[in-house]
Amino acid sequence: FQAEDGIRDVERSRGLGDVYKRQPDILDFNTLYYWKITAKDDKGAVREGPLWSFTTQSNPDLITLSHTITGGVTINDYKLFSIPLWLLNPDPISVFGSDLNEKGIMRLLRYQCNGTCEYHEYPDIDYFKPGIGYWLINLNEITIEVDGYATHKTNPENFYIPLYINTWNQIGNPYNKDVDWDTVANLNTPGVARGLYAWDNGEYVLYHPEIQGCSGKSLKPWKGYLVYSFTSDKLCIPILQKLSESSYVPSSSIYGKGFKKTEWTIRLGVTSGEFKDTYNFLGVTQDSSSLYDSMDIPEPPLFSSEQITLYFPHFDWENKAGKYSTDFRPPIEESQTFEFIVETGVSEKRVKIFWSNVEEVSRRYSLELIDVKENKSINMRIRKSYTFTSDKEEKRRFKIVVKKR
């Protein structure tokens, strides 16, 4: 119900187990709106809920931003994309124009949970909002120009991005300035996974406050990211205060503490042709558990059947069961075995597994890679890689055994 514009009845229903939503019209600034819920059953009985209201905020300054998006047709040319504004017109067609309706010219997709969780493609996606990410591929390089309102001015408090629980979420930086992920992770642990993924040059790139090579990363304007939520229905992005025309910082830097420094970390990667998965880690830290802890990050989902993936299987972790790209354990006394699996959707291709940072592991321990299928053992201190031929029907199993000499 919109005050001052007459009354427009909008009937929506909610059945048990089903959720229905309505994309509202663009709301006016500085306007009082009323709304209520009316319940109806199949026998014609009606019960009206209380009348609620809210007032939209005053009109902030309208600004215009432009952004250039590279083109291409391969998996490397997909982008995780977002828009750091409340758009004056959030319909995707108003941003990209007629190209969005042309097959082979542009695709815009988003992972959404409307009853079931799956990828939806334009026009079956929600309107653009700050903090929301999308997959985008376009044939030709384009420059878009959008009008809207800066998020930090329309939202003077912490910004909250809605999340689906127990699944992956495509998010974006809601601000037109960099945001430190380590700060965001500290604020949202443990309901949200402590690591998130960017997409760069055809592979997922892990951001994590405590993992070597993955910390100190920032969420960039116009970029999208993937984050997994275990129990939280929202991700808090801390409020930004303006210090100068070109610099913003969090209003407080004390949002929580991470894990202690890792004792050692080994990085694992796998490649096959143009496909790769190189942000996988195993290691030891004083604070880690043999079960799930926040050093363990789920393996991101594939969106092409030809992609290759390396993951640690932990299907015995009850409500945290699944595939993981990291596996950290408590300190090893005598020996410890880390199992991982390599999968690809293509057969008869050369697959290369490689590793680094083995020098971090004390010489008191041997490091052995075992190909379970071939019953081969490789000394990881001497060799730096291992190759095999792919089979798309196979989940190729490996073990890394760390053993006291």
Coordinates of C-alpha atoms in Angstrom, one line a residue:
F1 CA 0.0 0.0 0.0
Q2 CA 1.5 3.3 -1.0
A3 CA 0.4 6.4 0.8
E4 CA -0.5 9.5 -1.2
D5 CA -0.9 7.5 -4.4
G6 CA -4.1 5.6 -3.7
I7 CA -4.3 2.0 -2.5
R8 CA -3.1 -0.8 -4.7
D9 CA -3.9 -4.2 -3.3
V10 CA -1.2 -6.8 -3.8
E11 CA -2.2 -10.3 -2.9
R12 CA 0.6 -12.8 -2.2
S13 CA 0.3 -16.2 -0.6
R14 CA 2.6 -18.3 1.5
G15 CA 2.2 -22.1 1.7
L16 CA 4.1 -24.3 4.1
G17 CA 7.5 -24.9 2.7
D18 CA 7.1 -22.4 -0.1
V19 CA 8.3 -18.8 -0.2
Y20 CA 6.9 -16.2 -2.5
K21 CA 8.3 -12.8 -3.0
R22 CA 7.4 -9.6 -4.9
Q23 CA 9.8 -7.3 -6.6
P24 CA 8.4 -3.9 -5.6
D25 CA 8.3 -0.8 -7.8
I26 CA 11.0 1.7 -7.3
L27 CA 10.2 3.6 -4.1
D28 CA 10.3 7.3 -3.8
F29 CA 12.5 9.1 -1.4
N30 CA 11.1 10.9 1.7
T31 CA 7.7 9.1 1.3
L32 CA 5.5 7.3 3.9
Y33 CA 4.5 3.8 2.8
Y34 CA 1.9 1.5 4.5
W35 CA 1.8 -2.3 4.2
K36 CA 0.0 -5.3 5.8
I37 CA -0.5 -9.0 5.4
T38 CA -3.9 -10.5 4.8
A39 CA -4.2 -14.3 5.3
K40 CA -6.9 -16.3 3.4
D41 CA -7.6 -20.0 3.6
D42 CA -9.3 -22.3 1.1
K43 CA -12.7 -22.0 2.8
G44 CA -12.8 -18.2 2.2
A45 CA -11.9 -17.2 5.8
V46 CA -9.9 -13.9 5.9
R47 CA -7.8 -12.5 8.7
E48 CA -6.1 -9.1 8.3
G49 CA -2.8 -8.4 10.0
P50 CA -1.8 -5.1 11.6
L51 CA -1.1 -2.1 9.4
W52 CA 2.6 -1.3 9.3
S53 CA 4.4 1.7 7.8
F54 CA 7.9 3.0 7.0
T55 CA 9.3 6.2 5.6
T56 CA 12.0 6.2 3.0
Q57 CA 15.0 8.5 3.6
S58 CA 15.7 11.9 2.1
N59 CA 17.0 12.1 -1.4
P60 CA 20.8 11.8 -1.5
D61 CA 22.9 13.2 -4.3
L62 CA 22.6 11.5 -7.6
I63 CA 25.9 10.4 -9.1
T64 CA 27.0 8.8 -12.3
L65 CA 29.6 6.0 -12.5
S66 CA 31.2 4.4 -15.6
H67 CA 32.9 1.0 -15.8
T68 CA 34.6 -0.8 -18.7
I69 CA 34.0 -4.6 -19.0
T70 CA 36.3 -6.7 -21.2
G71 CA 34.9 -9.1 -23.7
G72 CA 35.6 -12.7 -24.8
V73 CA 34.1 -16.2 -25.3
T74 CA 36.1 -18.6 -23.1
I75 CA 35.7 -19.6 -19.5
N76 CA 38.5 -17.2 -18.6
D77 CA 36.3 -14.4 -19.9
Y78 CA 33.5 -14.9 -17.4
K79 CA 33.3 -12.2 -14.7
L80 CA 31.9 -12.1 -11.2
F81 CA 30.3 -8.7 -11.4
S82 CA 28.4 -6.3 -9.1
I83 CA 27.3 -2.6 -9.1
P84 CA 28.3 -0.4 -6.1
L85 CA 25.3 1.9 -6.3
W86 CA 21.6 2.0 -5.6
L87 CA 20.6 2.5 -9.2
L88 CA 18.0 5.0 -10.4
N89 CA 16.8 2.2 -12.7
P90 CA 17.9 -1.2 -11.4
D91 CA 16.5 -3.2 -14.4
P92 CA 19.5 -5.0 -16.0
I93 CA 18.2 -4.1 -19.5
S94 CA 18.6 -0.4 -18.6
V95 CA 22.3 -1.0 -17.7
F96 CA 23.3 -3.3 -20.7
G97 CA 20.8 -2.4 -23.3
S98 CA 19.7 -4.6 -26.2
D99 CA 22.8 -6.8 -26.0
L100 CA 21.4 -8.5 -23.0
N101 CA 18.6 -10.0 -25.2
E102 CA 21.0 -11.2 -27.9
K103 CA 22.1 -14.8 -27.7
G104 CA 25.8 -15.2 -28.2
I105 CA 26.4 -11.5 -27.3
M106 CA 25.9 -11.4 -23.5
R107 CA 24.8 -13.6 -20.7
L108 CA 23.9 -12.6 -17.1
L109 CA 23.4 -15.3 -14.5
R110 CA 22.9 -15.5 -10.7
Y111 CA 22.7 -18.4 -8.3
Q112 CA 19.4 -17.9 -6.5
C113 CA 17.3 -20.0 -4.1
N114 CA 13.6 -19.6 -5.1
G115 CA 12.3 -22.9 -3.7
T116 CA 15.4 -24.7 -5.1
C117 CA 18.9 -23.4 -5.4
E118 CA 20.1 -23.1 -9.0
Y119 CA 21.5 -20.8 -11.6
H120 CA 19.0 -18.4 -13.1
E121 CA 19.6 -16.4 -16.3
Y122 CA 18.3 -13.0 -17.4
P123 CA 15.4 -12.2 -17.5
D124 CA 14.7 -14.7 -14.7
I125 CA 16.9 -12.8 -12.1
D126 CA 16.3 -10.1 -9.6
Y127 CA 17.0 -6.4 -10.3
F128 CA 20.4 -5.0 -9.5
K129 CA 21.2 -4.1 -5.9
P130 CA 24.4 -3.2 -4.2
G131 CA 26.1 -6.1 -2.4
I132 CA 24.7 -8.7 -4.9
G133 CA 27.0 -10.5 -7.4
Y134 CA 26.3 -11.9 -10.9
W135 CA 28.1 -14.0 -13.5
L136 CA 28.6 -12.0 -16.7
I137 CA 30.1 -12.8 -20.1
N138 CA 30.0 -10.5 -23.1
L139 CA 31.4 -11.0 -26.5
N140 CA 32.7 -7.4 -27.0
E141 CA 34.3 -5.0 -24.7
I142 CA 31.7 -2.5 -23.4
T143 CA 31.6 0.6 -21.2
I144 CA 28.5 1.0 -19.0
E145 CA 27.4 4.3 -17.4
V146 CA 24.9 4.2 -14.6
D147 CA 23.1 6.8 -12.4
G148 CA 22.3 6.1 -8.8
Y149 CA 23.0 6.9 -5.1
A150 CA 26.2 6.1 -3.2
T151 CA 25.5 3.3 -0.8
H152 CA 27.4 4.9 2.1
K153 CA 25.1 7.9 1.9
T154 CA 21.8 6.0 1.6
N155 CA 22.9 3.6 4.3
P156 CA 24.5 5.5 7.2
E157 CA 24.9 2.2 9.3
N158 CA 26.5 -1.2 8.6
F159 CA 25.4 -2.6 5.3
Y160 CA 23.8 -6.1 5.4
I161 CA 23.8 -8.4 2.3
P162 CA 21.0 -11.0 2.4
L163 CA 22.3 -14.6 2.3
Y164 CA 20.9 -18.1 1.6
I165 CA 21.7 -20.5 4.4
N166 CA 23.6 -23.7 3.9
T167 CA 24.7 -22.9 0.4
W168 CA 26.8 -20.5 -1.8
N169 CA 26.0 -16.8 -2.2
Q170 CA 27.1 -14.4 -4.9
I171 CA 27.9 -11.1 -3.3
G172 CA 29.6 -7.8 -4.2
N173 CA 31.2 -4.9 -2.6
P174 CA 28.3 -2.4 -1.9
Y175 CA 30.7 0.6 -1.8
N176 CA 32.7 2.3 -4.5
K177 CA 35.8 1.9 -2.4
D178 CA 37.9 -1.1 -1.4
V179 CA 36.7 -3.1 1.7
D180 CA 39.2 -5.2 3.7
W181 CA 38.0 -8.9 3.6
D182 CA 39.9 -9.8 6.8
T183 CA 37.8 -7.2 8.7
V184 CA 34.6 -8.5 7.2
A185 CA 35.5 -12.1 8.0
N186 CA 36.3 -11.3 11.6
L187 CA 32.9 -9.7 12.0
N188 CA 30.9 -12.5 10.5
T189 CA 32.6 -15.7 11.8
P190 CA 31.3 -18.3 12.6
G191 CA 27.9 -18.1 10.8
V192 CA 29.6 -17.4 7.5
A193 CA 32.7 -19.2 6.1
R194 CA 35.8 -17.3 6.9
G195 CA 37.1 -17.5 3.4
L196 CA 35.5 -16.3 0.1
Y197 CA 36.3 -16.6 -3.5
A198 CA 37.0 -14.2 -6.3
W199 CA 37.2 -15.3 -10.0
D200 CA 40.3 -14.3 -11.9
N201 CA 41.6 -15.6 -15.2
G202 CA 39.6 -18.8 -15.2
E203 CA 39.9 -19.9 -11.6
Y204 CA 38.6 -19.3 -8.1
V205 CA 41.0 -17.3 -5.9
L206 CA 40.7 -17.8 -2.1
Y207 CA 40.7 -14.9 0.4
H208 CA 41.3 -15.9 4.0
P209 CA 42.7 -13.9 6.9
E210 CA 45.0 -16.6 8.2
I211 CA 46.1 -18.6 5.1
Q212 CA 49.5 -17.8 3.6
G213 CA 49.1 -15.9 0.3
C214 CA 45.3 -15.4 0.9
S215 CA 45.3 -12.7 3.6
G216 CA 45.2 -9.0 3.3
K217 CA 42.8 -9.0 0.3
S218 CA 40.2 -6.4 -0.4
L219 CA 36.7 -6.5 -2.0
K220 CA 36.9 -4.3 -5.1
P221 CA 34.1 -2.2 -6.5
W222 CA 32.3 -3.7 -9.5
K223 CA 33.7 -7.2 -8.6
G224 CA 31.6 -10.1 -7.4
Y225 CA 32.5 -12.9 -5.0
L226 CA 31.3 -16.2 -3.7
V227 CA 30.8 -16.9 0.0
Y228 CA 29.3 -19.8 1.9
S229 CA 26.8 -19.3 4.7
F230 CA 26.3 -22.1 7.3
T231 CA 23.8 -20.4 9.6
S232 CA 23.6 -16.7 8.9
D233 CA 21.0 -15.1 6.7
K234 CA 23.0 -11.9 6.2
L235 CA 26.6 -10.7 5.8
C236 CA 27.6 -7.5 7.6
I237 CA 29.8 -5.1 5.8
P238 CA 31.1 -2.5 8.3
I239 CA 30.1 1.1 7.9
L240 CA 32.7 3.3 6.1
Q241 CA 33.6 6.8 7.1
K242 CA 35.0 9.3 4.7
L243 CA 38.5 10.5 5.6
S244 CA 39.3 12.2 2.4
E245 CA 38.1 12.4 -1.2
S246 CA 40.0 9.2 -2.0
S247 CA 40.1 7.2 1.2
Y248 CA 37.6 5.3 3.4
V249 CA 38.3 3.1 6.4
P250 CA 36.2 1.0 8.7
S251 CA 34.8 3.0 11.7
S252 CA 36.4 0.4 14.0
S253 CA 39.1 -2.1 13.3
I254 CA 38.4 -4.3 16.2
Y255 CA 35.8 -6.8 15.0
G256 CA 37.3 -10.1 16.3
K257 CA 40.4 -12.2 16.3
G258 CA 41.5 -14.9 13.9
F259 CA 43.4 -18.1 14.4
K260 CA 47.0 -18.3 15.5
K261 CA 49.6 -18.4 12.9
T262 CA 49.8 -21.8 11.1
E263 CA 52.7 -24.1 12.0
W264 CA 53.0 -25.1 8.3
T265 CA 50.9 -24.9 5.2
I266 CA 51.2 -26.8 1.9
R267 CA 49.6 -25.5 -1.2
L268 CA 48.1 -27.9 -3.7
G269 CA 47.1 -27.2 -7.3
V270 CA 45.8 -29.1 -10.3
T271 CA 45.8 -28.1 -14.0
S272 CA 44.4 -29.7 -17.2
G273 CA 44.5 -27.7 -20.4
E274 CA 43.0 -24.3 -19.8
F275 CA 41.3 -25.4 -16.6
K276 CA 42.9 -25.1 -13.2
D277 CA 42.2 -25.2 -9.5
T278 CA 45.3 -23.9 -7.6
Y279 CA 43.9 -22.5 -4.3
N280 CA 43.9 -25.6 -2.1
F281 CA 45.7 -25.8 1.2
L282 CA 46.5 -28.4 3.9
G283 CA 48.3 -27.7 7.1
V284 CA 48.6 -27.6 10.9
T285 CA 47.7 -24.9 13.4
Q286 CA 47.5 -24.9 17.2
D287 CA 43.8 -23.9 17.1
S288 CA 42.6 -26.4 14.4
S289 CA 40.4 -29.4 15.0
S290 CA 40.4 -32.8 13.3
L291 CA 36.7 -31.9 12.6
Y292 CA 35.4 -28.7 11.0
D293 CA 36.8 -25.3 12.1
S294 CA 36.9 -21.9 10.4
M295 CA 40.2 -22.7 8.7
D296 CA 38.3 -25.2 6.6
I297 CA 36.6 -23.6 3.6
P298 CA 34.1 -25.4 1.3
E299 CA 35.2 -26.0 -2.3
P300 CA 33.4 -23.6 -4.6
P301 CA 30.8 -24.9 -7.2
L302 CA 31.7 -25.6 -10.8
F303 CA 29.7 -23.9 -13.5
S304 CA 31.2 -25.9 -16.5
S305 CA 31.3 -29.6 -16.9
E306 CA 34.8 -29.4 -18.3
Q307 CA 36.3 -27.7 -15.3
I308 CA 38.7 -29.5 -13.0
T309 CA 38.5 -29.5 -9.2
L310 CA 40.6 -30.7 -6.3
Y311 CA 39.0 -31.1 -3.0
F312 CA 39.2 -32.7 0.4
P313 CA 36.2 -35.0 1.1
H314 CA 34.6 -34.5 4.5
F315 CA 31.2 -36.1 4.1
D316 CA 31.4 -37.3 7.7
W317 CA 31.2 -33.8 9.2
E318 CA 27.4 -34.1 9.9
N319 CA 25.9 -30.6 9.4
K320 CA 29.2 -29.4 7.8
A321 CA 29.6 -32.4 5.4
G322 CA 30.9 -31.7 2.0
K323 CA 33.8 -30.9 -0.3
Y324 CA 36.5 -28.6 1.1
S325 CA 39.4 -26.7 -0.6
T326 CA 41.3 -26.4 2.7
D327 CA 42.1 -29.0 5.4
F328 CA 43.8 -27.9 8.6
R329 CA 44.5 -30.2 11.5
P330 CA 45.9 -29.9 15.1
P331 CA 49.6 -30.6 15.6
I332 CA 50.8 -34.0 14.4
E333 CA 52.4 -36.4 17.0
E334 CA 53.3 -39.5 15.0
S335 CA 51.4 -39.4 11.6
Q336 CA 48.5 -37.8 9.8
T337 CA 46.8 -38.7 6.5
F338 CA 45.1 -36.0 4.3
E339 CA 42.9 -37.4 1.5
F340 CA 41.9 -35.5 -1.6
I341 CA 40.1 -36.1 -4.8
V342 CA 40.6 -34.8 -8.3
E343 CA 37.6 -34.6 -10.7
T344 CA 37.2 -33.4 -14.3
G345 CA 34.5 -33.7 -16.9
V346 CA 36.9 -34.5 -19.7
S347 CA 38.7 -37.8 -20.5
E348 CA 42.1 -38.6 -22.0
K349 CA 43.6 -35.3 -20.8
R350 CA 46.9 -34.8 -19.1
V351 CA 46.3 -33.7 -15.5
K352 CA 49.1 -32.3 -13.4
I353 CA 49.1 -32.0 -9.6
F354 CA 51.7 -29.8 -8.0
W355 CA 52.6 -28.5 -4.6
S356 CA 54.7 -25.9 -2.8
N357 CA 55.8 -24.8 0.7
V358 CA 56.9 -28.3 1.7
E359 CA 60.0 -26.7 3.3
E360 CA 57.8 -25.3 6.0
V361 CA 57.3 -28.9 7.3
S362 CA 59.9 -30.0 9.8
R363 CA 62.5 -32.4 8.5
R364 CA 61.5 -34.7 11.3
Y365 CA 58.5 -35.7 9.1
S366 CA 58.4 -37.4 5.8
L367 CA 55.9 -36.2 3.1
E368 CA 54.5 -38.9 0.8
L369 CA 51.9 -38.5 -2.0
I370 CA 50.0 -41.7 -2.8
D371 CA 48.0 -42.3 -6.0
V372 CA 45.4 -44.8 -4.6
K373 CA 44.4 -46.2 -8.0
E374 CA 48.0 -46.9 -9.2
N375 CA 49.4 -47.6 -5.8
K376 CA 52.2 -45.2 -6.5
S377 CA 54.2 -43.3 -3.8
I378 CA 56.0 -40.0 -4.4
N379 CA 58.4 -38.3 -2.1
M380 CA 57.0 -34.7 -2.0
R381 CA 60.3 -33.3 -0.8
I382 CA 62.1 -34.5 -3.9
R383 CA 59.5 -34.1 -6.6
K384 CA 57.3 -31.0 -7.1
S385 CA 54.5 -32.5 -9.3
Y386 CA 52.7 -35.7 -10.4
T387 CA 50.8 -36.3 -13.7
F388 CA 48.1 -38.8 -14.8
T389 CA 45.5 -39.2 -17.6
S390 CA 42.0 -38.1 -16.8
D391 CA 38.8 -40.1 -16.9
K392 CA 35.6 -38.1 -16.7
E393 CA 33.8 -41.0 -15.0
E394 CA 36.4 -41.3 -12.3
K395 CA 37.0 -39.6 -8.9
R396 CA 40.8 -40.0 -8.7
R397 CA 41.8 -40.4 -5.1
F398 CA 45.0 -39.4 -3.5
K399 CA 46.6 -39.4 0.0
I400 CA 49.2 -37.2 1.6
V401 CA 50.9 -39.0 4.5
V402 CA 52.8 -36.9 7.0
K403 CA 54.8 -39.2 9.2
K404 CA 57.4 -38.8 11.9
R405 CA 60.7 -40.3 10.9

